[in-house]
Coordinates of C-alpha atoms in Angstrom, one line a residue:
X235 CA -101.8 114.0 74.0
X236 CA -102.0 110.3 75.2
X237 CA -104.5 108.8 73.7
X238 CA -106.9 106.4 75.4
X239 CA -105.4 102.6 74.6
X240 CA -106.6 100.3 77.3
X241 CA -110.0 99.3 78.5
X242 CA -111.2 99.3 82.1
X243 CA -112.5 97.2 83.9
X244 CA -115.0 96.7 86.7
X245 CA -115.0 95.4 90.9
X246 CA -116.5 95.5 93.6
X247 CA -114.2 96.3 96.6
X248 CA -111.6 95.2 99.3
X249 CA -111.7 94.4 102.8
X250 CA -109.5 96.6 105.0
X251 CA -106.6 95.0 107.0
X252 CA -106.6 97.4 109.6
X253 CA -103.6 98.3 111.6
X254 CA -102.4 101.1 113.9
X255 CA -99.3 102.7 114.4
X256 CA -98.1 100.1 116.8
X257 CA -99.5 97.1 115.2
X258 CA -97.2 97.8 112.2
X259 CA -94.0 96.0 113.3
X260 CA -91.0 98.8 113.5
X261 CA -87.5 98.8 114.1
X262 CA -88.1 96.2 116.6
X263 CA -90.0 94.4 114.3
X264 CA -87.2 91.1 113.1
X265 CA -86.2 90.9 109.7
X266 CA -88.0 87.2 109.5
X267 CA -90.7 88.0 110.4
X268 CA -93.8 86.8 108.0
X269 CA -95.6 90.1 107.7
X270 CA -95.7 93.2 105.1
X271 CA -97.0 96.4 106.1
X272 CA -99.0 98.3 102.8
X273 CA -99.6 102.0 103.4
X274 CA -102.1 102.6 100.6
X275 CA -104.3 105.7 99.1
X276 CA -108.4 104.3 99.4
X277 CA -109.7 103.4 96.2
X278 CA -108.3 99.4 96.1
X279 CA -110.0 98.3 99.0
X280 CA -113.9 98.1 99.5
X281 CA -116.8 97.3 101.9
X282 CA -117.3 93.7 101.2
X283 CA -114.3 92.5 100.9
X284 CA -114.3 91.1 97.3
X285 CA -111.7 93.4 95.7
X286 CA -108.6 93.8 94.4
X287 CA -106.3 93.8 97.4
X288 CA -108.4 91.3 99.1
X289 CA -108.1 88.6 96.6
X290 CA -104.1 89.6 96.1
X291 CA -103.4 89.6 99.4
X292 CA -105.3 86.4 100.4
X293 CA -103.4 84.8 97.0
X294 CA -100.6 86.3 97.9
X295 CA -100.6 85.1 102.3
X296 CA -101.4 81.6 100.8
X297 CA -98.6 81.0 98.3
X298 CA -96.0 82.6 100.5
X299 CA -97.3 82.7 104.5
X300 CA -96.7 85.9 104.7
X301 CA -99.5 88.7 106.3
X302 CA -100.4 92.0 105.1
X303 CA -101.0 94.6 107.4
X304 CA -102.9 97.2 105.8
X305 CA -103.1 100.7 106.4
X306 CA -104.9 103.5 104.3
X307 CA -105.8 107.0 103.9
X308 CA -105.5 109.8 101.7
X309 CA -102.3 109.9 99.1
X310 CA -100.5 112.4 101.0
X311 CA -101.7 111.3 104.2
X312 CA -100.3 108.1 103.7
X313 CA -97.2 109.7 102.5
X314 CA -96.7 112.4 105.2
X315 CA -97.5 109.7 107.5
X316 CA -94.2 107.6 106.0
X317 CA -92.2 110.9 106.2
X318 CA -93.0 111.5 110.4
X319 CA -91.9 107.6 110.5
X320 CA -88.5 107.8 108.7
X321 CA -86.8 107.0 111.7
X322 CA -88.7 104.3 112.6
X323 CA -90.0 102.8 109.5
X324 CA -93.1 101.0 109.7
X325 CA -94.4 101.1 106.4
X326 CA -92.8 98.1 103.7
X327 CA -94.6 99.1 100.7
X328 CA -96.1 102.7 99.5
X329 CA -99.2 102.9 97.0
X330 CA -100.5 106.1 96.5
X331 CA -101.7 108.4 93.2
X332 CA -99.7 111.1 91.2
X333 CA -97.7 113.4 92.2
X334 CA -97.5 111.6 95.8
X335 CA -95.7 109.1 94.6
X336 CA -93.0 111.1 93.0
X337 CA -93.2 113.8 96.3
X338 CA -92.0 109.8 98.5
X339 CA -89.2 109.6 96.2
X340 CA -88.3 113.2 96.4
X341 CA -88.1 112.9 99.9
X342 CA -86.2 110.3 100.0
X343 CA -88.7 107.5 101.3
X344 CA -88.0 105.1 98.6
X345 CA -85.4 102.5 97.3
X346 CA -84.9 101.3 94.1
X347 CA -86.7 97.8 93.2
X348 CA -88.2 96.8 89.9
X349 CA -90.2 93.9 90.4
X350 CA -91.1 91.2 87.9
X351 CA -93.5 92.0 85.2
X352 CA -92.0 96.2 85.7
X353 CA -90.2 95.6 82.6
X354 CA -94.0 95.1 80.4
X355 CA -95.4 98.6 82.0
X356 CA -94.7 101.5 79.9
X357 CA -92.0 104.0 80.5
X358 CA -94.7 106.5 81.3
X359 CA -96.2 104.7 84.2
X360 CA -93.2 104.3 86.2
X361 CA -90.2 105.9 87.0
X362 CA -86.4 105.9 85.2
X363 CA -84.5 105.0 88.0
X364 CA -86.5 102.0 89.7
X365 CA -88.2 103.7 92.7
X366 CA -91.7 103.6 91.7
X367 CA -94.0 101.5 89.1
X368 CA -97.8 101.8 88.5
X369 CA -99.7 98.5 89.8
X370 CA -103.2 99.9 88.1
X371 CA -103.9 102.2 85.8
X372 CA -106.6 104.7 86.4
X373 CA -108.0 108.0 85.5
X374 CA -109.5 110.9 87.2
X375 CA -113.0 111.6 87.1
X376 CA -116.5 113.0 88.8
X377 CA -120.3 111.8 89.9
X378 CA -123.6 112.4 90.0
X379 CA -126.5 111.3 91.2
X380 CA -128.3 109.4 89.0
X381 CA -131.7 109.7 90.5
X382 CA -131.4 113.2 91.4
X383 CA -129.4 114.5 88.8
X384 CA -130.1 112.1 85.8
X385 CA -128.1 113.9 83.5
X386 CA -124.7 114.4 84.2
X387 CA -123.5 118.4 83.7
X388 CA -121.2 119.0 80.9
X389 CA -119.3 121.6 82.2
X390 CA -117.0 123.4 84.7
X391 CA -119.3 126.1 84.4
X392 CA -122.3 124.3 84.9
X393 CA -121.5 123.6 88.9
X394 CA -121.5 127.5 89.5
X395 CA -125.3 127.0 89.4
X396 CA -127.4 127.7 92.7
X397 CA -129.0 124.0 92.6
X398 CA -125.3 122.7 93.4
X399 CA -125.2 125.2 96.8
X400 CA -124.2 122.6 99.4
X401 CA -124.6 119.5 96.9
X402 CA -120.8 119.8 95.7
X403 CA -117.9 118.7 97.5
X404 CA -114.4 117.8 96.4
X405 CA -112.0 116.3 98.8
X406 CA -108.8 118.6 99.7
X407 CA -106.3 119.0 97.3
X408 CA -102.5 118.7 99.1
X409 CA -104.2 115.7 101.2
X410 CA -106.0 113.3 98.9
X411 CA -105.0 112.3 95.3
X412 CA -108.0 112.9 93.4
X413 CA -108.7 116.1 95.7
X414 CA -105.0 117.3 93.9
X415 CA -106.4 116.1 90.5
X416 CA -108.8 118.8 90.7
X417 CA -106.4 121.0 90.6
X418 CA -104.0 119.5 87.8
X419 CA -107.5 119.1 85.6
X420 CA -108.7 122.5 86.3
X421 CA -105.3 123.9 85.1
X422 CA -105.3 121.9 82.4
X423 CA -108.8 123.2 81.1
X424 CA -108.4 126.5 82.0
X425 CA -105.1 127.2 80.6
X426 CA -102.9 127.9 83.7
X427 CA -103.2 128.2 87.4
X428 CA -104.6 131.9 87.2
X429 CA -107.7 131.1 85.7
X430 CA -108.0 127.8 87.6
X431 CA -107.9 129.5 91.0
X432 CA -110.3 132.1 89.9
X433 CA -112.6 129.5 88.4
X434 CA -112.4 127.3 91.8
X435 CA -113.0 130.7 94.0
X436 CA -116.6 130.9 92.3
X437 CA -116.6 127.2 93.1
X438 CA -116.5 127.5 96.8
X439 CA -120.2 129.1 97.1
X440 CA -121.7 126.0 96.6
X441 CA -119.1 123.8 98.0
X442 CA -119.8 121.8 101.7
X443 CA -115.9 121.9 102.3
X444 CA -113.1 119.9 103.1
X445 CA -112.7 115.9 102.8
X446 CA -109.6 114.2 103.4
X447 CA -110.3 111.2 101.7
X448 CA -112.3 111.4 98.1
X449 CA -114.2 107.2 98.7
X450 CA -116.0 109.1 101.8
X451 CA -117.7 111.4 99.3
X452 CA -119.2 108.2 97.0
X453 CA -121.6 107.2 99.7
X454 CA -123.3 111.0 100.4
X455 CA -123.9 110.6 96.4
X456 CA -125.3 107.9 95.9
X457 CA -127.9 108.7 99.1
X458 CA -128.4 112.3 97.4
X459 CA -126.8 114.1 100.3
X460 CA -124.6 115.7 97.3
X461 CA -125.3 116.1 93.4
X462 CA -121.7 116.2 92.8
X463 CA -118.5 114.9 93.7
X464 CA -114.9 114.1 92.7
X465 CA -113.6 110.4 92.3
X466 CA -111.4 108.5 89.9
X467 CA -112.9 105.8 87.5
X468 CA -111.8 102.6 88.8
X469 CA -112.9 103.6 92.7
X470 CA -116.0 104.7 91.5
X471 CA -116.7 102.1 89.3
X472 CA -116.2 99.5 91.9
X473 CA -118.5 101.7 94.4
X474 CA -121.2 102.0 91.5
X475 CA -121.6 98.0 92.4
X476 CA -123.5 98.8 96.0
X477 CA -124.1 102.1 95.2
X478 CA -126.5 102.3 92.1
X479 CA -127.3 106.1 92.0
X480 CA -123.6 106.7 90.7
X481 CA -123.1 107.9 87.6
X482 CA -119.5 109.1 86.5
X483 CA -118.9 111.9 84.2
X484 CA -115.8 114.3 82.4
X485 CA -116.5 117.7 82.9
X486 CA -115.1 120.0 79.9
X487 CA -114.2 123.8 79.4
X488 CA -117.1 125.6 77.9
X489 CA -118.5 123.8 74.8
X490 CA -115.2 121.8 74.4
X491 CA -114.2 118.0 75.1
X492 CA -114.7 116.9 78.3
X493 CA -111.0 116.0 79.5
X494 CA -109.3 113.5 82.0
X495 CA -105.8 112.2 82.8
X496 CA -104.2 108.9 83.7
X497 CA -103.9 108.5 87.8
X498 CA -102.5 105.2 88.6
X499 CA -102.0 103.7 91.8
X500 CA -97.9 103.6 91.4
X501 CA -96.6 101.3 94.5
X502 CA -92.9 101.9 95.7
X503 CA -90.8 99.7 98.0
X504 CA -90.1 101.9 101.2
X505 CA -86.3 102.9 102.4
X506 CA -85.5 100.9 105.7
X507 CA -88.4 99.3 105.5
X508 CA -88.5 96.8 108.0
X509 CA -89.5 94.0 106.0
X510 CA -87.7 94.5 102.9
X511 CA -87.7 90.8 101.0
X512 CA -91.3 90.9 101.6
X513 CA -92.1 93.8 100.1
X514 CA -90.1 92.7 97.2
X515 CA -92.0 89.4 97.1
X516 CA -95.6 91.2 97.0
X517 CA -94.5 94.0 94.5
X518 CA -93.7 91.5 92.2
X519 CA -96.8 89.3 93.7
X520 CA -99.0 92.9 92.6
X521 CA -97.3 92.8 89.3
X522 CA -97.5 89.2 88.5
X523 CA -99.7 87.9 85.4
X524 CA -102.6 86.6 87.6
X525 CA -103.0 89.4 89.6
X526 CA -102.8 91.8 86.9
X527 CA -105.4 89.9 85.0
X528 CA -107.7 90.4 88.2
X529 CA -107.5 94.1 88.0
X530 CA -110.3 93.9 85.0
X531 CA -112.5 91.5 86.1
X532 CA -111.7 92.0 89.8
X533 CA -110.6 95.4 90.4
X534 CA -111.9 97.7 88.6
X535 CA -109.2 99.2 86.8
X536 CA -106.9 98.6 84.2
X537 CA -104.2 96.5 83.8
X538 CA -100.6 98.5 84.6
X539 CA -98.6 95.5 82.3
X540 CA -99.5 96.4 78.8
X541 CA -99.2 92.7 77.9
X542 CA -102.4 92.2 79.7
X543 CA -105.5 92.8 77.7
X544 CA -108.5 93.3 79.3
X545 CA -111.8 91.8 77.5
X546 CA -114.3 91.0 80.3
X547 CA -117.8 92.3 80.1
X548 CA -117.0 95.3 83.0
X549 CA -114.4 96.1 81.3
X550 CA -116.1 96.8 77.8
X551 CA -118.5 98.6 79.5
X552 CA -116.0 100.9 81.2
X553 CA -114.7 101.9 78.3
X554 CA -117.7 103.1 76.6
X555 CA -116.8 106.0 79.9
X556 CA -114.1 107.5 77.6
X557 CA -115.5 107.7 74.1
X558 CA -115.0 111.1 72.9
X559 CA -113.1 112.3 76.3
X560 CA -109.8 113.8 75.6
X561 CA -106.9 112.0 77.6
X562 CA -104.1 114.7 78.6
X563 CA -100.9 113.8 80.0
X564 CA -99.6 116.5 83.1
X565 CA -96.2 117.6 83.3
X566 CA -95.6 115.5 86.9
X567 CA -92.1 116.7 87.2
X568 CA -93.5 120.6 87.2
X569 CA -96.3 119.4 89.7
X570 CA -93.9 117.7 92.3
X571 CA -91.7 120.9 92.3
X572 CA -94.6 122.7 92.4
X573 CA -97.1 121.3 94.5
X574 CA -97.2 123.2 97.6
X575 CA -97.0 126.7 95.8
X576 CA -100.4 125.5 93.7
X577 CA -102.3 124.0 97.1
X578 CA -101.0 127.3 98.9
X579 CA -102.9 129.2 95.5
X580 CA -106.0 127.0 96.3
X581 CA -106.0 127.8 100.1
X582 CA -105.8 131.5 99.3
X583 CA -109.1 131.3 96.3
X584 CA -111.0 129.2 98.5
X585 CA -110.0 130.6 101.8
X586 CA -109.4 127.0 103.0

């Protein structure tokens, strides 16, 4: 098991740099040009504008003149969307969650670049052959109301109750990172994809149905509209800021430890991008010692360089989050091969 090593830390959220399809540059788009297109999963970027991605890319247009075009959506949204594009690149830079990340680079959507500072993140949180390399570390996790449901349930079993009908959702596994992390957790806890499905069948009675991107899901929380939801820690976290009726929680197996897993946001360079050299210039801008020292205090997550130590008051408190929760590590390279036959196995439970 990996065991739990790094503290969070805390944020409050990122203004979105819009663009469509068209806006993105292309093939037409010249090579000079002073512009970097960022196809990202949600989760760095927030309703005020005072996140992660905000500050690094303002820092980052400032020291070098160049503009980020943002554009964002689920994990494999974002990375389908990259794979309808492949002859006509738009996208210069990837981010997206585990095992999205590793299904770009199976498809062939990424080139090899390690940027500066890759060299301090550990083996685990990037990949052997330069293609991919985690910019914050994260981990997978769930809310509650804190008003409604003031204490947080323990267990898997506990959201089969009738006072979760219609006050549980979880966004779509296949589509959005975390909604995919259900299914690695629930796997995980119940000892193989069997059980999982059978588990997640029973689910479905109380749950509202499909969401293709897991930050929509925060805001029906925190106004009661749900009990329940699915998330990740640093998103959450961040969102917990605006939204004080958040509470975020492990849920276990049973009586056992509650259980969670590293999801970083890994960020790849993308193959025939248009703007190659500058998205070289921000990965190693993401992975630089300032910005990586703003993903505490700033951005609600942890640090990807393990030479960066986070101490800041947010992120003390986030850590208190994992006492006593078991930290697993998934077996990615059986999940990328694997993927579609486990999403098909949730479609058929559910009848999604």
């Amino acid at each position: 098991m990996r065991t739990y090593t790094q503290p969070i830390a805390a944020v409050t959220g990122v203004l979105a740099l819009a663009c469509t399809l068209t806006a993105c540059g292309g093939s037409s788009a010249a090579s000079d040009e002073k512009i970097v297109t960022v196809y990202s999963a949600d989760g760095l970027k927030g309703e005020a504008g005072d996140g992660w991605y905000d500050k690094v890319f303002a820092d980052f247009e400032k020291k070098t003149g160049i503009k980020v075009k943002y554009v964002e959506g689920g994990s494999g949204e974002m990375v389908q969307r990259a794979l309808r594009e492949k002859s006509n690149t738009q996208a210069d830079v990837i981010v997206t969650l585990p095992p999205f990340i590793q299904q770009a680079d199976s498809k062939g959507l990424l080139q090899a670049y390690e940027p500066q500072g890759a060299d301090k993140v550990d083996g685990g949180d990037k990949s052997a052959d330069g293609k991919w390399t985690s910019v914050v570390n994260n981990y997978f996790g769930f809310i509650h109301n804190k008003k409604e449901l003031p204490e947080a349930p323990k267990s898997w079993e506990e959201l089969l109750d009738g006072k979760f009908k219609n006050k549980l959702q979880y966004s779509t596994p296949g589509v959005a990172g975390d909604g995919t992390a259900v299914l690695i957790k629930a796997m995980h806890d119940f000892g193989g994809k069997e059980p999982a499905m059978e588990y997640l069948k029973k689910l479905q009675a109380n749950n509202v149905g499909p969401s293709s991107s897991t930050s929509k899901l925060a805001p029906k929380v925190d106004k009661g509209e749900l009990l329940v939801a699915n998330g990740d820690v640093q998103m959450n976290f961040a969102q917990s800021k605006s939204m004080p009726n958040l509470g975020i929680w492990f849920p276990a197996k049973g009586a056992g430890k509650p259980t969670t897993f590293a999801l970083p946001y890994a960020a790849g360079l993308v193959d025939k991008a248009p703007h190659t050299e500058n998205g070289k210039k921000l990965l190693d801008f993401m992975l630089s010692e300032g910005a990586q020292r703003e993903v505490s205090a700033i951005g609600g997550g942890f640090p990807a360089r393990k030479d960066i130590k986070a101490t800041d008051a947010n992120a003390i408190e986030l850590a208190k989050l994992l006492e006593g929760v078991e930290v697993f590590e998934p077996d990615w390279a059986d999940i990328d091969k694997n993927l579609k036959a486990y999403v098909d196995a949730w479609k058929s439970a559910t009848g999604s």
